[in-house]
CSV table of C-alpha atoms in Angstrom, one decimal:
chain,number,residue,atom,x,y,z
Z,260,UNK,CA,-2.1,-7.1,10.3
Z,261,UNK,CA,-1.7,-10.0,8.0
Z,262,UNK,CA,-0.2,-12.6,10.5
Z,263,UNK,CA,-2.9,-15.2,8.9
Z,264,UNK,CA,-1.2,-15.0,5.6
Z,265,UNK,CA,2.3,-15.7,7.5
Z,266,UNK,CA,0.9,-18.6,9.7
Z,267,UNK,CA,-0.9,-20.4,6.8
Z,268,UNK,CA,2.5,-20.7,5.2
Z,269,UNK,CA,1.9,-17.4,2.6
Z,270,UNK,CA,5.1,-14.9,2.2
Z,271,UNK,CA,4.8,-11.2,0.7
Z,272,UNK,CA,6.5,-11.0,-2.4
Z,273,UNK,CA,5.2,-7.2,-2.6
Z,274,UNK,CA,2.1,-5.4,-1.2
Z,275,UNK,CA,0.2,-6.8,-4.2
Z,276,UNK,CA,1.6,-9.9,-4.4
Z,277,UNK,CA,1.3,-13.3,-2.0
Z,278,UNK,CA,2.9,-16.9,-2.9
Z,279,UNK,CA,2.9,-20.4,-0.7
Z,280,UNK,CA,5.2,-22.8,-1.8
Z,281,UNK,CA,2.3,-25.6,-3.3
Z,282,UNK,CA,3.6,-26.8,-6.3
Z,283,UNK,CA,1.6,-26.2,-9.9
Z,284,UNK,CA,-1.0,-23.4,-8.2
Z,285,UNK,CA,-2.4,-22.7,-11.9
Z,286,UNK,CA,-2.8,-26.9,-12.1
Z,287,UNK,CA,-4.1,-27.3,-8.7
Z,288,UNK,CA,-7.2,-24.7,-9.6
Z,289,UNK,CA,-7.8,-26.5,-12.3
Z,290,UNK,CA,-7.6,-29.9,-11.1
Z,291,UNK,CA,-9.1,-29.5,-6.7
Z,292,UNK,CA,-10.1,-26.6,-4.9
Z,293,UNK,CA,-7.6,-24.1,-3.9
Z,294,UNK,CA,-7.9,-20.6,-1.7
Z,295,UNK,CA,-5.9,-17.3,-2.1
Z,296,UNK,CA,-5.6,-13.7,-0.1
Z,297,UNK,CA,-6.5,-11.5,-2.5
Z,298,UNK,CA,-3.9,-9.1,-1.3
Z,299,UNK,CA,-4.1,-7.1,-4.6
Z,300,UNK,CA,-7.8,-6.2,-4.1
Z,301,UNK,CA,-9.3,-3.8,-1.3
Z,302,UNK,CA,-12.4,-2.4,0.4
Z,303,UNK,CA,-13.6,1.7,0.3
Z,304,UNK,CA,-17.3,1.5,1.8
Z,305,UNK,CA,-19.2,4.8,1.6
Z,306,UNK,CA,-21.7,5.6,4.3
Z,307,UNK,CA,-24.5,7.9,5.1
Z,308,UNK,CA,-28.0,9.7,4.1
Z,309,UNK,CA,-27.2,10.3,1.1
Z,310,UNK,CA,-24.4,7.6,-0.1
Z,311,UNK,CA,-26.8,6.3,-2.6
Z,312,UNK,CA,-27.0,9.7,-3.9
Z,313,UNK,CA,-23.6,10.6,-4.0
Z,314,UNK,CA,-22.8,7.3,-6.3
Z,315,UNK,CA,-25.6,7.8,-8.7
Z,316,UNK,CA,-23.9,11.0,-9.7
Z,317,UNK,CA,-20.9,9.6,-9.8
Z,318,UNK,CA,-21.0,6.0,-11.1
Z,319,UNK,CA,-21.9,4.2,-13.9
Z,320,UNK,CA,-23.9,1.8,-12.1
Z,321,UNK,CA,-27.6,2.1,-11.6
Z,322,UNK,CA,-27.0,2.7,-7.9
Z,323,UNK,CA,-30.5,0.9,-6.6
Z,324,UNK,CA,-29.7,-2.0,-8.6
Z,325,UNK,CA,-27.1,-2.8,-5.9
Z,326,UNK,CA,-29.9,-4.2,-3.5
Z,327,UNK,CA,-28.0,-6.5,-1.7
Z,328,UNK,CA,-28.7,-9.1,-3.5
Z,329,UNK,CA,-27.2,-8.1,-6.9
Z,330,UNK,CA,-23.6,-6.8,-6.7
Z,331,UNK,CA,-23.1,-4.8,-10.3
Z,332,UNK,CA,-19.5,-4.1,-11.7
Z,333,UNK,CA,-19.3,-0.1,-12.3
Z,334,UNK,CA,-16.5,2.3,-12.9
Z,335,UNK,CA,-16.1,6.1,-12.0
Z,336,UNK,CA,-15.1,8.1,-14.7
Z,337,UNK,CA,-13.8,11.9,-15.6
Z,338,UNK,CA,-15.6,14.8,-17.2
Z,339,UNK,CA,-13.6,13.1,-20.5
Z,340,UNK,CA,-15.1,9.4,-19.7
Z,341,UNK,CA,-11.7,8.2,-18.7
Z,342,UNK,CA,-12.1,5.3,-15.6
Z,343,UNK,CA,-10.4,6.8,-12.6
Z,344,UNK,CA,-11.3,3.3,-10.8
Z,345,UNK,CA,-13.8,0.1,-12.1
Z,346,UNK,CA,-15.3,-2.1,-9.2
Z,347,UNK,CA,-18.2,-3.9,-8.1
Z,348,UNK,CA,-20.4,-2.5,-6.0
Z,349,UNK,CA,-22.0,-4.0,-2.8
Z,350,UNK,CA,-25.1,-2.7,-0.7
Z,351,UNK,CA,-24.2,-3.5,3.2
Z,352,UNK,CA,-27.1,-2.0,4.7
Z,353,UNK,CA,-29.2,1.0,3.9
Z,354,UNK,CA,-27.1,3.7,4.3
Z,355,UNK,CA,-23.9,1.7,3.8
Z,356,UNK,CA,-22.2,1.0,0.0
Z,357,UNK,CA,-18.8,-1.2,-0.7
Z,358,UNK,CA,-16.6,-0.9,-3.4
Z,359,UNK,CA,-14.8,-3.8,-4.3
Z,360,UNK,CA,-11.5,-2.5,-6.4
Z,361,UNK,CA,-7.6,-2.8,-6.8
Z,362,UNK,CA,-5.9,-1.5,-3.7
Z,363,UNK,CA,-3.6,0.5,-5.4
Z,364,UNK,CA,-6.7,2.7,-6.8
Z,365,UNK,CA,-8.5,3.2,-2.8
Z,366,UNK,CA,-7.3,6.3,-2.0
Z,367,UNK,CA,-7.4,8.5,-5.5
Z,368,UNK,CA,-11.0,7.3,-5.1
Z,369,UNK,CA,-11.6,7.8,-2.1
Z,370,UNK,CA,-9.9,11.0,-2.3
Z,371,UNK,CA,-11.7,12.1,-5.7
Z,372,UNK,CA,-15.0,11.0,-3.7
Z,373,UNK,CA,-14.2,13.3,-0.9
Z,374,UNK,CA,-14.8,16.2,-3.0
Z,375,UNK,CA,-18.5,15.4,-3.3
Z,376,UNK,CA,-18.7,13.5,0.0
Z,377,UNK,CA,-19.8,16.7,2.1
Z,378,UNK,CA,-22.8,17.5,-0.3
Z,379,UNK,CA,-24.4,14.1,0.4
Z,380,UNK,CA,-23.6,13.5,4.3
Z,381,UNK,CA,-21.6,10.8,3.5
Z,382,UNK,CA,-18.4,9.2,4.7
Z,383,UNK,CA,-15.6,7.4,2.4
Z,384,UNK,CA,-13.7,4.6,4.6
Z,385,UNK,CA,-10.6,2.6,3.5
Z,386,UNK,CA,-11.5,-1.0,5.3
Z,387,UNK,CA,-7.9,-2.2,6.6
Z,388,UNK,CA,-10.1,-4.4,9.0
Z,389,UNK,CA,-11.6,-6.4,6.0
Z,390,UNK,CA,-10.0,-9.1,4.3
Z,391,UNK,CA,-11.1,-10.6,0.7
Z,392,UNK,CA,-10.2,-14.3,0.5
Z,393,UNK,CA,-10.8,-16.0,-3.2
Z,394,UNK,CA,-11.8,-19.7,-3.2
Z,395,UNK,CA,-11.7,-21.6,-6.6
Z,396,UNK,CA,-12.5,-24.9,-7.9
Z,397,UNK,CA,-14.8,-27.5,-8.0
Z,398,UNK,CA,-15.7,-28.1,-4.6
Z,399,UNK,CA,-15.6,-23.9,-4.1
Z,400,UNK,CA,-19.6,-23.5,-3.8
Z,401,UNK,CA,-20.0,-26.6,-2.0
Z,402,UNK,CA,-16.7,-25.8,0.7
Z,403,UNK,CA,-18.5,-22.5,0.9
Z,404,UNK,CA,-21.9,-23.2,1.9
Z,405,UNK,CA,-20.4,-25.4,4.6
Z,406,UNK,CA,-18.0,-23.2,6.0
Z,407,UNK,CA,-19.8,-19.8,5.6
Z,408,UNK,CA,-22.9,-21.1,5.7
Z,409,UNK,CA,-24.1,-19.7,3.3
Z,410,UNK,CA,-26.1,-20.6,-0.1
Z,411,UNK,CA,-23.2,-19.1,-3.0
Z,412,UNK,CA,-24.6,-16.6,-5.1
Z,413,UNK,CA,-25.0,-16.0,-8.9
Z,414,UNK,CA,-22.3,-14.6,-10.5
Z,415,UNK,CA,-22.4,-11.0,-9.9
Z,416,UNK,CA,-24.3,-11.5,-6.7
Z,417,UNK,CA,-24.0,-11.3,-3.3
Z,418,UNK,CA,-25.1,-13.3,0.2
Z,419,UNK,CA,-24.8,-13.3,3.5
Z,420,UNK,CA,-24.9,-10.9,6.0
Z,421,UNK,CA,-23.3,-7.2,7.1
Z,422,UNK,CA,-19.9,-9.0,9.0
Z,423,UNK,CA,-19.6,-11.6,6.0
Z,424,UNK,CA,-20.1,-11.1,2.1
Z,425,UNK,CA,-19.7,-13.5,-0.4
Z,426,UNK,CA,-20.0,-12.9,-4.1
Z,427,UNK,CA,-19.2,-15.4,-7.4
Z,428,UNK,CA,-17.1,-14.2,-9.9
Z,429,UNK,CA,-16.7,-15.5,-13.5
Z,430,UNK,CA,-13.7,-17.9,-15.1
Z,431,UNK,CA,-12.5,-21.3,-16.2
Z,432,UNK,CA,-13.4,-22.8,-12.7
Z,433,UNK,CA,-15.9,-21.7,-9.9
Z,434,UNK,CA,-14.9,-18.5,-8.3
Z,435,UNK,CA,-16.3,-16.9,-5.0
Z,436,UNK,CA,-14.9,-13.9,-3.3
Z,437,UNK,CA,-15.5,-13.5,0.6
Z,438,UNK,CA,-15.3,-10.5,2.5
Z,439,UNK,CA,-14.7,-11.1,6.0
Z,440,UNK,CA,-13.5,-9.4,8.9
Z,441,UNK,CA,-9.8,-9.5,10.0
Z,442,UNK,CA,-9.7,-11.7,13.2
Z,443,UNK,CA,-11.8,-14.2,11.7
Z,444,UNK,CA,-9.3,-14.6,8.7
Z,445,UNK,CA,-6.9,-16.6,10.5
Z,446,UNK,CA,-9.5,-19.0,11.7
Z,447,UNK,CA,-11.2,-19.2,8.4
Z,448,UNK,CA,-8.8,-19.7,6.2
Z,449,UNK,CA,-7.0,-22.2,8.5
Z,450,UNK,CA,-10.4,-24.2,8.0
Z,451,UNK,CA,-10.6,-23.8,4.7
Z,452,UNK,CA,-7.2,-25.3,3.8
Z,453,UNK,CA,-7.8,-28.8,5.5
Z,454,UNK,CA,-9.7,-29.2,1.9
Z,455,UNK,CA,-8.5,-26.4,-0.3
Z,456,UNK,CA,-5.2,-26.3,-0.6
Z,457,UNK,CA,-3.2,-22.4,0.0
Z,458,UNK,CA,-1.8,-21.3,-3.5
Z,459,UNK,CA,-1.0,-17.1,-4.7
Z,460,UNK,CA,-2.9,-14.4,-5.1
Z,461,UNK,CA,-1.1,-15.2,-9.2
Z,462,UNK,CA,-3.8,-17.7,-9.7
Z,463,UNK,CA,-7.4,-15.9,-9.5
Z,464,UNK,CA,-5.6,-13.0,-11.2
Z,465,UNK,CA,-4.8,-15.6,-13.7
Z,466,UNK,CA,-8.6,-17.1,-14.1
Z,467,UNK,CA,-9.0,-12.9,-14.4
Z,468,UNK,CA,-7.7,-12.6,-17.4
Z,469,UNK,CA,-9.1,-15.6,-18.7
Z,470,UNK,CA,-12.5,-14.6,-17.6
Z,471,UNK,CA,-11.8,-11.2,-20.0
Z,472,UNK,CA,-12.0,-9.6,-16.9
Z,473,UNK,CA,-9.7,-6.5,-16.2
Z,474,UNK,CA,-9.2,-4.3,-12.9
Z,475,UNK,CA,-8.0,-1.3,-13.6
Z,476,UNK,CA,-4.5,-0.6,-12.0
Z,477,UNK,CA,-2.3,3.0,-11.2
Z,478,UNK,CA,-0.6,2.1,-14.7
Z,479,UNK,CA,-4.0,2.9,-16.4
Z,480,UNK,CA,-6.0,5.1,-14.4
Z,481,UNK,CA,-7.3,8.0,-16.3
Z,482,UNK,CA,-6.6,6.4,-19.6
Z,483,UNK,CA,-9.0,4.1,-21.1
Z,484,UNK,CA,-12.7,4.9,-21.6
Z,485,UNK,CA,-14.8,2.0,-20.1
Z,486,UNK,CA,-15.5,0.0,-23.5
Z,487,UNK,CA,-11.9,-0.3,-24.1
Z,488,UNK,CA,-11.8,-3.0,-21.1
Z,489,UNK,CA,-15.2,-4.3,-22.4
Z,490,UNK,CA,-17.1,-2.9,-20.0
Z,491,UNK,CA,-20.3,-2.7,-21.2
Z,492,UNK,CA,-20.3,-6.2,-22.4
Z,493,UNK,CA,-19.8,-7.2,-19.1
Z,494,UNK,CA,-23.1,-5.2,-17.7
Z,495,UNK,CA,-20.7,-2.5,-16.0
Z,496,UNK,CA,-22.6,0.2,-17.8
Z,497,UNK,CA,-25.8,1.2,-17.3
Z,498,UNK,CA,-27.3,3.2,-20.6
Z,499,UNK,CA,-30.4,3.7,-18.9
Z,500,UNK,CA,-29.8,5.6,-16.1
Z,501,UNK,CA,-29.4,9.5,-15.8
Z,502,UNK,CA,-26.4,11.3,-15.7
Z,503,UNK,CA,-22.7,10.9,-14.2
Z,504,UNK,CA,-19.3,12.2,-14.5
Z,505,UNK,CA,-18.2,11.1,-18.2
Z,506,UNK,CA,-21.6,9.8,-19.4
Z,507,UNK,CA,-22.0,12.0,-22.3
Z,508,UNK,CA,-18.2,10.8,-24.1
Z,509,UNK,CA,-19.2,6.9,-22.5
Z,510,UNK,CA,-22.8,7.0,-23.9
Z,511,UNK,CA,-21.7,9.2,-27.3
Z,512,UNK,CA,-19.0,6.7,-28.0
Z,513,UNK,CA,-21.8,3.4,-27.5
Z,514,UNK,CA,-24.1,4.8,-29.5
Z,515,UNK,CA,-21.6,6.4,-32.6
Z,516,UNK,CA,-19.2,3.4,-32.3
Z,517,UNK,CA,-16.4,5.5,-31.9
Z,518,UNK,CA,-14.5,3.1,-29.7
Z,519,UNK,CA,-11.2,2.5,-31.9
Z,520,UNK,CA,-9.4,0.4,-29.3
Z,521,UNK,CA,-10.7,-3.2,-27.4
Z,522,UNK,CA,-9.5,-5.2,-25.2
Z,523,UNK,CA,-8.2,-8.4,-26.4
Z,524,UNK,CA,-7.4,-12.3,-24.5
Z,525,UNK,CA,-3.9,-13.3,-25.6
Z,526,UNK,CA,-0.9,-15.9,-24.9
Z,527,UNK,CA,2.7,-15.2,-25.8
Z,528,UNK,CA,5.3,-17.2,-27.2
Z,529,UNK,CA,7.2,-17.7,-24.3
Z,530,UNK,CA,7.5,-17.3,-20.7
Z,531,UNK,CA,8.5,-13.7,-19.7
Z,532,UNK,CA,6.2,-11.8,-18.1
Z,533,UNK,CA,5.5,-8.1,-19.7
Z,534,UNK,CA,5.3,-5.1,-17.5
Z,535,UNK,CA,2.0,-3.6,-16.9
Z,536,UNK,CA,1.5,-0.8,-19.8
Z,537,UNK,CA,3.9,-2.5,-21.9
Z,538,UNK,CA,3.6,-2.3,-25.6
Z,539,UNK,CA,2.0,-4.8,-28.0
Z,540,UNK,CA,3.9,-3.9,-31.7
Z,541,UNK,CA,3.1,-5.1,-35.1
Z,542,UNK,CA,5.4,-6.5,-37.4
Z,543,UNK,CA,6.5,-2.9,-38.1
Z,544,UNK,CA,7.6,-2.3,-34.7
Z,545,UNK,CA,4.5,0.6,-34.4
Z,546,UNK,CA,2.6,0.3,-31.3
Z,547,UNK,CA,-0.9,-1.3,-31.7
Z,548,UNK,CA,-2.2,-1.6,-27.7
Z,549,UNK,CA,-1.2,-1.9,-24.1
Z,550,UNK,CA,-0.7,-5.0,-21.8
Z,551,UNK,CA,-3.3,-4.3,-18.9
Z,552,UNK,CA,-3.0,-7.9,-16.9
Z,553,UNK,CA,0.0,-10.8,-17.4
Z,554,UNK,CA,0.2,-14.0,-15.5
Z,555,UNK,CA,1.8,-17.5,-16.2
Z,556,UNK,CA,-1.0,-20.1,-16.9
Z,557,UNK,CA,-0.6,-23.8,-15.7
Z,558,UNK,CA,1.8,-24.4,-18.6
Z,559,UNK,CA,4.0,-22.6,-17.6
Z,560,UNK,CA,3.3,-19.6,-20.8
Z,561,UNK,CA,2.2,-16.2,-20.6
Z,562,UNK,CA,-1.4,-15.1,-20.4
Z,563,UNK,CA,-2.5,-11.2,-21.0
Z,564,UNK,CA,-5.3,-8.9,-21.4
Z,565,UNK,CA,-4.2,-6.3,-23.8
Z,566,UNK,CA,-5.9,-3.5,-25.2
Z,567,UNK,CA,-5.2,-3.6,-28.9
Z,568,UNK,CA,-6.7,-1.0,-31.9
Z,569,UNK,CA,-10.0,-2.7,-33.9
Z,570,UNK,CA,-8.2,-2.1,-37.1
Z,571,UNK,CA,-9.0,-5.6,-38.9
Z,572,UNK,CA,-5.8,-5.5,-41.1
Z,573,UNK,CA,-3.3,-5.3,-37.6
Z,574,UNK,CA,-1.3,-8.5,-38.5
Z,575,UNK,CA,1.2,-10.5,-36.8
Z,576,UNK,CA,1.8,-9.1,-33.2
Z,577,UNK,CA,4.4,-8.9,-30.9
Z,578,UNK,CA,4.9,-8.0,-27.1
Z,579,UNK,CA,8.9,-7.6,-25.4
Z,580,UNK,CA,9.8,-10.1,-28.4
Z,581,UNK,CA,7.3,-12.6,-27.8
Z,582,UNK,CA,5.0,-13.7,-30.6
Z,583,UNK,CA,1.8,-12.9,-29.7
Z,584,UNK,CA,-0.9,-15.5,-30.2
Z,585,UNK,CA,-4.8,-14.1,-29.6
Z,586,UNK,CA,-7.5,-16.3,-28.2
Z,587,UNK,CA,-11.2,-15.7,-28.0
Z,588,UNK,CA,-12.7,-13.9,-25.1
Z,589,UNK,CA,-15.4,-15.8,-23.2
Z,590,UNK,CA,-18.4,-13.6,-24.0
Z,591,UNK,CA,-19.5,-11.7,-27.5
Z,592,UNK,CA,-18.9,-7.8,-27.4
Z,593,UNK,CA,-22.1,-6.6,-27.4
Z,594,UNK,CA,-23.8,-4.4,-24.9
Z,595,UNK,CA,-25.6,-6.0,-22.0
Z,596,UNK,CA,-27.6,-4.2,-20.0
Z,597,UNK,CA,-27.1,-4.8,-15.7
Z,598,UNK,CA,-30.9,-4.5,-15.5
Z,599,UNK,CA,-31.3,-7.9,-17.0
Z,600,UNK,CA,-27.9,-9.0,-15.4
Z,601,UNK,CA,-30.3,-8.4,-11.9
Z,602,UNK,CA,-32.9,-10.6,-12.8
Z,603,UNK,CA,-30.4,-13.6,-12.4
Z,604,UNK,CA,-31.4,-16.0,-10.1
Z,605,UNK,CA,-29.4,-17.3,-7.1
């Protein structure tokens, strides 16, 4: 099904995982214009009368926000406000929805979606026939609007048409995300590396974490309540809408500040890469947070998103024996609202 990855020069390191042998990916995103598969990521599209229904109950999204021009980030959450999934969510058509999310998540959502589905005449689809293709760098929007022809979007946004999507992301470098059909992936992406040159999936996870920006994963789901990933101050949470699965613990523990754990942009003293879910320890060897997203920056050092507890008097920290060394996130934490997020302009 992936041939294109294969015949661009790509090889599977796992189901989640893509390299090509270009030297210095991190540096190349940095420096040119470089494309990915973003094998990691996936596609569960909902479908019918009452699809936009179905995810207003369920989401934390204002669902009619999602107009096909704006694309908002949302998350699906328990009766305890624990994310089963985040995404960002995509209208296709009028009675079609996509959800944009990490592949390893599709099918508890779509199966925890199922239970609701038959209620709302609505269908939940696993897309294996889509394929999401990353493009970053400076010439990104430019080789975009050529190639898709297309005018790129705001972050957060969407264009183009019901075959085609493609949506900006935030980071270090310009970042748009294309959704295309499988047997045009070969040909497009074969295109797109005459000026962009093939590097692994590694590297937009990478600009991920430095963007603040974590994707919930199998090692977390059911865990974390949405601000402990920030996700209000990234306008994945709507306070204004009615009611969802988990909104009362989200919305109680906004309003009371009773979120005790945040996450946190951090580089370690070394190269080693931590396990998903492993622990960050203070100088007394007791756990203060959870690694949630580790990649090697263009240096050749450890990068992670971590969620850590707000105590102020945490101290020196630690993760597998590296020192850890924190950074500052890329936006303030502080609520913003997706309503004002839509008023962006393209």
């Amino acid at each position: 099904m992936n041939d294109w990855i294969t015949a661009l020069g790509g090889r599977y390191l796992s189901d989640e995982r893509v390299r090509f042998d270009t030297s210095e990916p991190a540096r190349q995103a940095m420096e040119r214009t470089v494309i990915t598969p973003l094998v990691h990521l996936g596609v569960l599209d909902l479908s019918g009368p009452g699809a936009d229904k179905l995810l207003q109950g369920q989401t934390s999204a204002q669902v009619d926000l999602a107009d096909g021009g704006f694309a908002p980030l949302t998350c699906f959450c328990s009766a305890k406000g624990r994310m089963l999934a985040n995404a960002q969510l995509l209208r296709i058509d009028a009675e079609r929805y996509r959800l944009i999310l990490h592949r390893g998540l599709l099918a508890p959502l779509r199966d925890h979606l199922k239970k609701f589905a038959p209620f709302y005449k609505s269908e939940l689809t696993i897309r294996d026939d889509l394929v999401l293709l990353g493009l970053i760098g400076k010439e990104a929007q430019a080789l975009a609007e050529v190639r898709f022809d297309v005018l790129p979007p705001a972050v957060w946004h969407q264009a183009g048409d019901e075959k085609t999507q493609l949506l900006a992301h935030p980071g270090p470098q310009h970042r748009l995300l294309a959704c295309l059909p499988l047997e045009q992936a070969g040909e497009v992406a074969t295109r797109l590396s005459e000026q962009a040159a093939p590097v692994g999936n590694a590297v937009w996870c990478l600009q991920d974490i430095q963007a603040g920006l974590a994707w919930l994963t199998p090692a977390h789901q059911d865990a974390l309540l949405p601000q402990m990933i920030n996700w209000e101050a990234l306008g994945g949470v709507s306070f204004k809408k009615g009611c969802y699965t988990g909104q009362e613990v989200v919305a109680r523990a906004h309003f009371r500040g009773q979120v005790k754990k945040r996450l946190a942009r951090a580089q370690l003293e070394g190269s080693r890469l931590p396990a998903l879910g492993a622990s960050v320890v203070d100088a007394d060897g007791k756990a203060a947070g959870e690694v949630v997203a580790a990649e090697l920056d263009a240096y050749g050092q450890a990068e992670i998103l971590a969620v850590l507890t707000t105590r102020e008097d945490i101290g020196p920290l630690s993760v597998d024996g590296q020192a850890v060394k924190l950074l500052k996130l890329p936006y303030p934490i502080e609520r913003l609202d997706p309503e004002n997020l839509a008023q962006a302009q393209v």
